[in-house]
mmCIF file of C-alpha atoms in Angstrom:
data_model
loop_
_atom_site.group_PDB
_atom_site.id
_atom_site.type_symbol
_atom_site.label_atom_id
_atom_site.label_comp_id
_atom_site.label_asym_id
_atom_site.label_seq_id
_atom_site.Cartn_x
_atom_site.Cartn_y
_atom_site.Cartn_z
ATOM 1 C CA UNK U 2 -0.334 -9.669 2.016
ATOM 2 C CA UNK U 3 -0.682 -13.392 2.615
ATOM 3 C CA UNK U 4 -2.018 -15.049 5.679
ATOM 4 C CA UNK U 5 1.141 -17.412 6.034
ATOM 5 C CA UNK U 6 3.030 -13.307 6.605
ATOM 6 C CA UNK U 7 0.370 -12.093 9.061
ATOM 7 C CA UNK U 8 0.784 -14.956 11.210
ATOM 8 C CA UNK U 9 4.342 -14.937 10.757
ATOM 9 C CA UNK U 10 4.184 -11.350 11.912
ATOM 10 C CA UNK U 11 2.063 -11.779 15.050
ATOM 11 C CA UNK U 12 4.448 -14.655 16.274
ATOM 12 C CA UNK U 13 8.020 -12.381 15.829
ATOM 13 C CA UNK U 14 6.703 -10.257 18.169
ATOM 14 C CA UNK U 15 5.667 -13.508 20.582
ATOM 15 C CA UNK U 16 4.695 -16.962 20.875
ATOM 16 C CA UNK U 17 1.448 -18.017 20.648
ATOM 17 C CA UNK U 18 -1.620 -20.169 20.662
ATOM 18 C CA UNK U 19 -4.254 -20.468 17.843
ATOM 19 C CA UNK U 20 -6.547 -19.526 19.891
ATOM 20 C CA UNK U 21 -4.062 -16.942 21.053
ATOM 21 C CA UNK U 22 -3.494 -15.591 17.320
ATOM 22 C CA UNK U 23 -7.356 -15.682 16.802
ATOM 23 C CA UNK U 24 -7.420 -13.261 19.369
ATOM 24 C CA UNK U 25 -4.962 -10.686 18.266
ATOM 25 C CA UNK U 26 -6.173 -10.889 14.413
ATOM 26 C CA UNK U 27 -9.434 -9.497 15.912
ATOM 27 C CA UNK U 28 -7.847 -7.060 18.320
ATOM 28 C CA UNK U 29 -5.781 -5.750 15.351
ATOM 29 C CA UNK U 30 -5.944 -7.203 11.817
ATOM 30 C CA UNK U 31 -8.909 -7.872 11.186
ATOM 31 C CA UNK U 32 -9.861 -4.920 9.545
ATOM 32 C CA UNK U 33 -6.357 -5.119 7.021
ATOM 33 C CA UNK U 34 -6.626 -8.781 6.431
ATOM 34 C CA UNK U 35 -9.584 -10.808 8.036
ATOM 35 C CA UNK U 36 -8.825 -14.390 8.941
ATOM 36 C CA UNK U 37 -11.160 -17.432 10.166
ATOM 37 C CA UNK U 38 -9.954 -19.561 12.902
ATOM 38 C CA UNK U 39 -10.066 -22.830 10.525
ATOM 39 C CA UNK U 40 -7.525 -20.461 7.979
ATOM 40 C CA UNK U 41 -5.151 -19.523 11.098
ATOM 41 C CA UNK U 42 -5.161 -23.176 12.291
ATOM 42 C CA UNK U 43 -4.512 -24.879 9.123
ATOM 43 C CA UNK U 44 -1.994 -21.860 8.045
ATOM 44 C CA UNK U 45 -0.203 -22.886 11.345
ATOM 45 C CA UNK U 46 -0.112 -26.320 10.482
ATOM 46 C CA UNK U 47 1.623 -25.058 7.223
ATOM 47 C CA UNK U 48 3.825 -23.255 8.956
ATOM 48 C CA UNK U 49 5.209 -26.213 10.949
ATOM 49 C CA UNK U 50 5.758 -28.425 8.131
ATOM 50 C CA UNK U 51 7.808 -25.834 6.785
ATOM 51 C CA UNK U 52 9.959 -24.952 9.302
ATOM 52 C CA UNK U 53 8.607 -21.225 9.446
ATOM 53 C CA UNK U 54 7.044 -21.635 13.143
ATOM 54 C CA UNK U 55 7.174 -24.808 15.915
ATOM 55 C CA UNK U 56 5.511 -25.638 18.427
ATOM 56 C CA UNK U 57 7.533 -24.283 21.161
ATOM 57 C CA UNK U 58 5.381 -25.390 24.196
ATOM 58 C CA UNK U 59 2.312 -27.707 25.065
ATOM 59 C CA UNK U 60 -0.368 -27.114 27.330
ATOM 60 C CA UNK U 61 -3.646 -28.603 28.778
ATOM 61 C CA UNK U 62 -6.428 -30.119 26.254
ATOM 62 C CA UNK U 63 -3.712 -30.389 23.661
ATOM 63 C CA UNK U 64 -2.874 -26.400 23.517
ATOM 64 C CA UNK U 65 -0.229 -25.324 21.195
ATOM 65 C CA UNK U 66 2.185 -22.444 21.195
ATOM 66 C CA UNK U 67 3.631 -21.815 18.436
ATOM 67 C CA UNK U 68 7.116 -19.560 17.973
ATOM 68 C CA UNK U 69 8.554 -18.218 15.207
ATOM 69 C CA UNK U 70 12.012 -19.980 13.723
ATOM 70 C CA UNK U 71 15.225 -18.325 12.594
ATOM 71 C CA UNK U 72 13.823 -19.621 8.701
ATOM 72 C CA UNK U 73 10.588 -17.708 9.736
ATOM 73 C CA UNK U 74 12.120 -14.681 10.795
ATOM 74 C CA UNK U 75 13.910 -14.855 7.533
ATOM 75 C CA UNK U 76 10.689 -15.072 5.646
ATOM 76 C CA UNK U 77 9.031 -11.973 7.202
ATOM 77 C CA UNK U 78 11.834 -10.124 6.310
ATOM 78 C CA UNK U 79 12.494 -11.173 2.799
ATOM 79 C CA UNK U 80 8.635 -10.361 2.437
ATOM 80 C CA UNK U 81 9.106 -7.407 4.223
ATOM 81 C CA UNK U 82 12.256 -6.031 2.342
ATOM 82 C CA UNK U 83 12.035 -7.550 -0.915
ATOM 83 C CA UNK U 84 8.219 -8.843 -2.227
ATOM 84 C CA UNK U 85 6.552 -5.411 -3.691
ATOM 85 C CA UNK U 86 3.169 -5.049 -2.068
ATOM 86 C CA UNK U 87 0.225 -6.318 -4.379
ATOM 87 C CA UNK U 88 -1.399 -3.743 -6.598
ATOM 88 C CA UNK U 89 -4.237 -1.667 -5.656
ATOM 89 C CA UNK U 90 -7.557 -3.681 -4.256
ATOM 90 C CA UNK U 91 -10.642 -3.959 -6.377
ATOM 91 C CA UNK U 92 -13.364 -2.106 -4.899
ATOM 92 C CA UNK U 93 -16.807 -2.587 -5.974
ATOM 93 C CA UNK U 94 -18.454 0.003 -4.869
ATOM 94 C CA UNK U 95 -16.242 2.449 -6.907
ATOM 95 C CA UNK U 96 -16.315 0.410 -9.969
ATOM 96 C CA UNK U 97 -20.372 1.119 -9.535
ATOM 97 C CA UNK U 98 -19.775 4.454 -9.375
ATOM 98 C CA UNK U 99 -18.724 4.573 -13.316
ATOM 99 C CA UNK U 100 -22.066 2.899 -14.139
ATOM 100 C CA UNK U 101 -24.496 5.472 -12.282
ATOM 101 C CA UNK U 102 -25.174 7.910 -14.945
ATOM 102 C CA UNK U 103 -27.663 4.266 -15.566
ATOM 103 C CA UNK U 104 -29.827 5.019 -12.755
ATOM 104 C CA UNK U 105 -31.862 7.592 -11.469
ATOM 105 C CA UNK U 106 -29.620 11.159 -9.896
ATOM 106 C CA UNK U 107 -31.772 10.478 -7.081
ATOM 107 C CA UNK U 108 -30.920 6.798 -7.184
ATOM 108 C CA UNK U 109 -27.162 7.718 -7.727
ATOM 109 C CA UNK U 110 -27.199 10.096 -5.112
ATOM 110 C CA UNK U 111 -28.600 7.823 -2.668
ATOM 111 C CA UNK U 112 -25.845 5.020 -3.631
ATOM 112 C CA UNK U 113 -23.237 7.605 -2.638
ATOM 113 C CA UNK U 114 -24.612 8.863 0.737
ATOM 114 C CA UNK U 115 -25.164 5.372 1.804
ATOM 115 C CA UNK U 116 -21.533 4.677 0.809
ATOM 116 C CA UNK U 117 -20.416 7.750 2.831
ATOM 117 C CA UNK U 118 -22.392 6.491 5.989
ATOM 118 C CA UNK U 119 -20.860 3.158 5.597
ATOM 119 C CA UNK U 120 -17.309 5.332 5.584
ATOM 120 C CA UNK U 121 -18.247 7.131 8.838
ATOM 121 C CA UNK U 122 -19.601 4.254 10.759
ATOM 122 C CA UNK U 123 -16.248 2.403 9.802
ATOM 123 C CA UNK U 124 -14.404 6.114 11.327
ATOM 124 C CA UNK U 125 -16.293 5.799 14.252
ATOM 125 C CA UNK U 126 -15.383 2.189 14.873
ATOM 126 C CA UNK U 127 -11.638 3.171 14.162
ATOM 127 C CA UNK U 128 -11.768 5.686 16.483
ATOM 128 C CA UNK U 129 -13.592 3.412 18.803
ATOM 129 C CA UNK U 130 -10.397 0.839 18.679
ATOM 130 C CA UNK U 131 -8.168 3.962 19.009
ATOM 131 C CA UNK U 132 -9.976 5.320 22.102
ATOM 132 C CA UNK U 133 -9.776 1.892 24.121
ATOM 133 C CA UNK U 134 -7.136 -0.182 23.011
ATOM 134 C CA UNK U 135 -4.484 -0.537 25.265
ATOM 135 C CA UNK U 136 -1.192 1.412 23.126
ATOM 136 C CA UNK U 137 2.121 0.098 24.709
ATOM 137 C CA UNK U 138 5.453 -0.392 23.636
ATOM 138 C CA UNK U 139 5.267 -3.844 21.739
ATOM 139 C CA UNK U 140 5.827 -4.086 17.802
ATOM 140 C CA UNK U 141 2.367 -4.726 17.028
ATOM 141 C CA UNK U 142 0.662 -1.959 19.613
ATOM 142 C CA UNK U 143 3.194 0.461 17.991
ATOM 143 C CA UNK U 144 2.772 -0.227 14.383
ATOM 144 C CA UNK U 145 -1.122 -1.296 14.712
ATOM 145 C CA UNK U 146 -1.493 2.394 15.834
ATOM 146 C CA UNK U 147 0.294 3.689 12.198
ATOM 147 C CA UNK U 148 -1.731 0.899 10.439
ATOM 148 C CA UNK U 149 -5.089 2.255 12.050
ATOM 149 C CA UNK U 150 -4.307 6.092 11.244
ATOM 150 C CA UNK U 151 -4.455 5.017 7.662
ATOM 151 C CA UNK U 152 -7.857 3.294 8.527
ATOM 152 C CA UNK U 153 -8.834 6.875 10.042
ATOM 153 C CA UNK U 154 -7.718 9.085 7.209
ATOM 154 C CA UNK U 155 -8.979 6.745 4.683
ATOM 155 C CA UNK U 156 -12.171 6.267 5.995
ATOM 156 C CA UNK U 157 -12.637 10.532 6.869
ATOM 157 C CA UNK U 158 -11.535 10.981 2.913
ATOM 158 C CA UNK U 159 -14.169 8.522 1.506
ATOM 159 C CA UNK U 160 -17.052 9.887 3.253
ATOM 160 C CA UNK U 161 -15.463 13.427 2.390
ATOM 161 C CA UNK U 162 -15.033 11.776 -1.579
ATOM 162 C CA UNK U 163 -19.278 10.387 -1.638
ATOM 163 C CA UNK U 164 -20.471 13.593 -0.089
ATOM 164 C CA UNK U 165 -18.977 15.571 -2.921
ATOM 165 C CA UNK U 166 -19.862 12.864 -5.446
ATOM 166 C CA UNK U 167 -23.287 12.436 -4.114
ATOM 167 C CA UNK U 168 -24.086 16.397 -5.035
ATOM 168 C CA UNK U 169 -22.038 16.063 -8.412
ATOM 169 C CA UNK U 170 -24.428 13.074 -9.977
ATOM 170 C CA UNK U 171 -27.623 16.261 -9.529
ATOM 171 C CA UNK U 172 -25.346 18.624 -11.628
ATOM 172 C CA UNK U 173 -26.814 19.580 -14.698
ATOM 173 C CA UNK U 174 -24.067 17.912 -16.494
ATOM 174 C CA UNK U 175 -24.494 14.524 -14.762
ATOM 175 C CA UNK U 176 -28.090 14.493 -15.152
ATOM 176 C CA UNK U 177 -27.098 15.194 -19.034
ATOM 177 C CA UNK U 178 -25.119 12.365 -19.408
ATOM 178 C CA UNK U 179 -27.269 10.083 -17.374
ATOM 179 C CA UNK U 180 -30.475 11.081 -20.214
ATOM 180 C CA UNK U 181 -27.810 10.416 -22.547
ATOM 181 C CA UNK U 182 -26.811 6.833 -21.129
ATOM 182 C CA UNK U 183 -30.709 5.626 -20.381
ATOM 183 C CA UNK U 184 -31.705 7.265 -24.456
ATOM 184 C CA UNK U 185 -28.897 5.552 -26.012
ATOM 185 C CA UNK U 186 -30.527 1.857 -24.034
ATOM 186 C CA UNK U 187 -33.626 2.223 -24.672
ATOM 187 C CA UNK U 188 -33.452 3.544 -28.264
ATOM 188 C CA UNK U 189 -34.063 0.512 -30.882
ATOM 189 C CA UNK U 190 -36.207 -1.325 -28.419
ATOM 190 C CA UNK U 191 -39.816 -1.933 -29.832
ATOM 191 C CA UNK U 192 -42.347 -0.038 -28.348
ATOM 192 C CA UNK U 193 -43.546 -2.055 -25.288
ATOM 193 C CA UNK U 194 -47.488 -0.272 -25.963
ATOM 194 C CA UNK U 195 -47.683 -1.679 -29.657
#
């Protein structure tokens, strides 16, 4: 997903301010797609020049609102329709987990139960959003609530995943392939005593 689409996205379902757009990328994408406010400013300026959005009304201290054009619409929903979603993320912490039999099982297992705390505080905060947001009728209330059930059920089934993991990396035939890993390193290194 690109930023130019998010904002694009936020102003089909109404015209906006920066400030405005700041506001409702906190409230609701933040968590898919994080933005600054000098990214959302200088996408909307992008925007403009390309006929996606204009500045439909000004206000005091040199506000903006910005609206969505008939080429704009037409963007979101070409991107919508047609432009295949980028492949999966890279995740760091799981590309980690292929290098723990290098550590410690107690090491290992402590990687993973931090990584499954980090998963429930994020559930908690989810269910935080989903406890006192306000959940009308408009596109993005509507559709923010399907987005953040993904949020919910991803986060429940990665602390779920390191949980399991975290007792897996003290099974006999972890902590086997971990002496493996570390004998196979330090083999053919001189003898730090001599």
């Amino acid at each position: 997903m690109s930023l130019r689409h998010a904002v694009l996205g936020l102003l089909a379902e109404s015209p906006a301010s920066g400030y405005d757009l700041m506001k409702l990328f906190n409230a609701s994408l933040s968590s898919v797609w994080p933005a600054t406010q000098s990214q959302v400013y200088g996408e909307l300026a992008k925007l403009t020049t390309a006929g996606l959005v204009e500045v439909a009304a000004h206000g005091p201290r040199g506000r903006k609102e910005y609206a969505i054009t008939e080429d704009g619409l037409a963007e979101l929903r070409r991107w919508l329709t047609d432009v295949e979603p980028s492949g999966p993320h890279r995740d760091d912490g799981l590309l980690r987990v292929f290098f723990l039999g290098i550590v410690t099982p107690l090491e290992a297992q402590t990687f993973l139960l931090h990584q499954a705390e980090r998963a429930a505080r994020l559930r908690a905060t989810l269910e935080h959003i989903e406890e006192t947001a306000v959940w009308d009728e408009e596109m993005i209330s509507v559709y923010g609530r399907i987005a953040l059930e993904y949020g919910l059920r991803m986060s429940a089934t990665q602390e779920e995943w390191a949980r399991w993991a975290a007792d897996e990396v003290t099974s006999a035939k972890a902590r086997r392939a971990s002496e493996l890993a570390r004998k196979q390193h330090t083999e053919g290194r001189p003898d730090e005593a001599e």
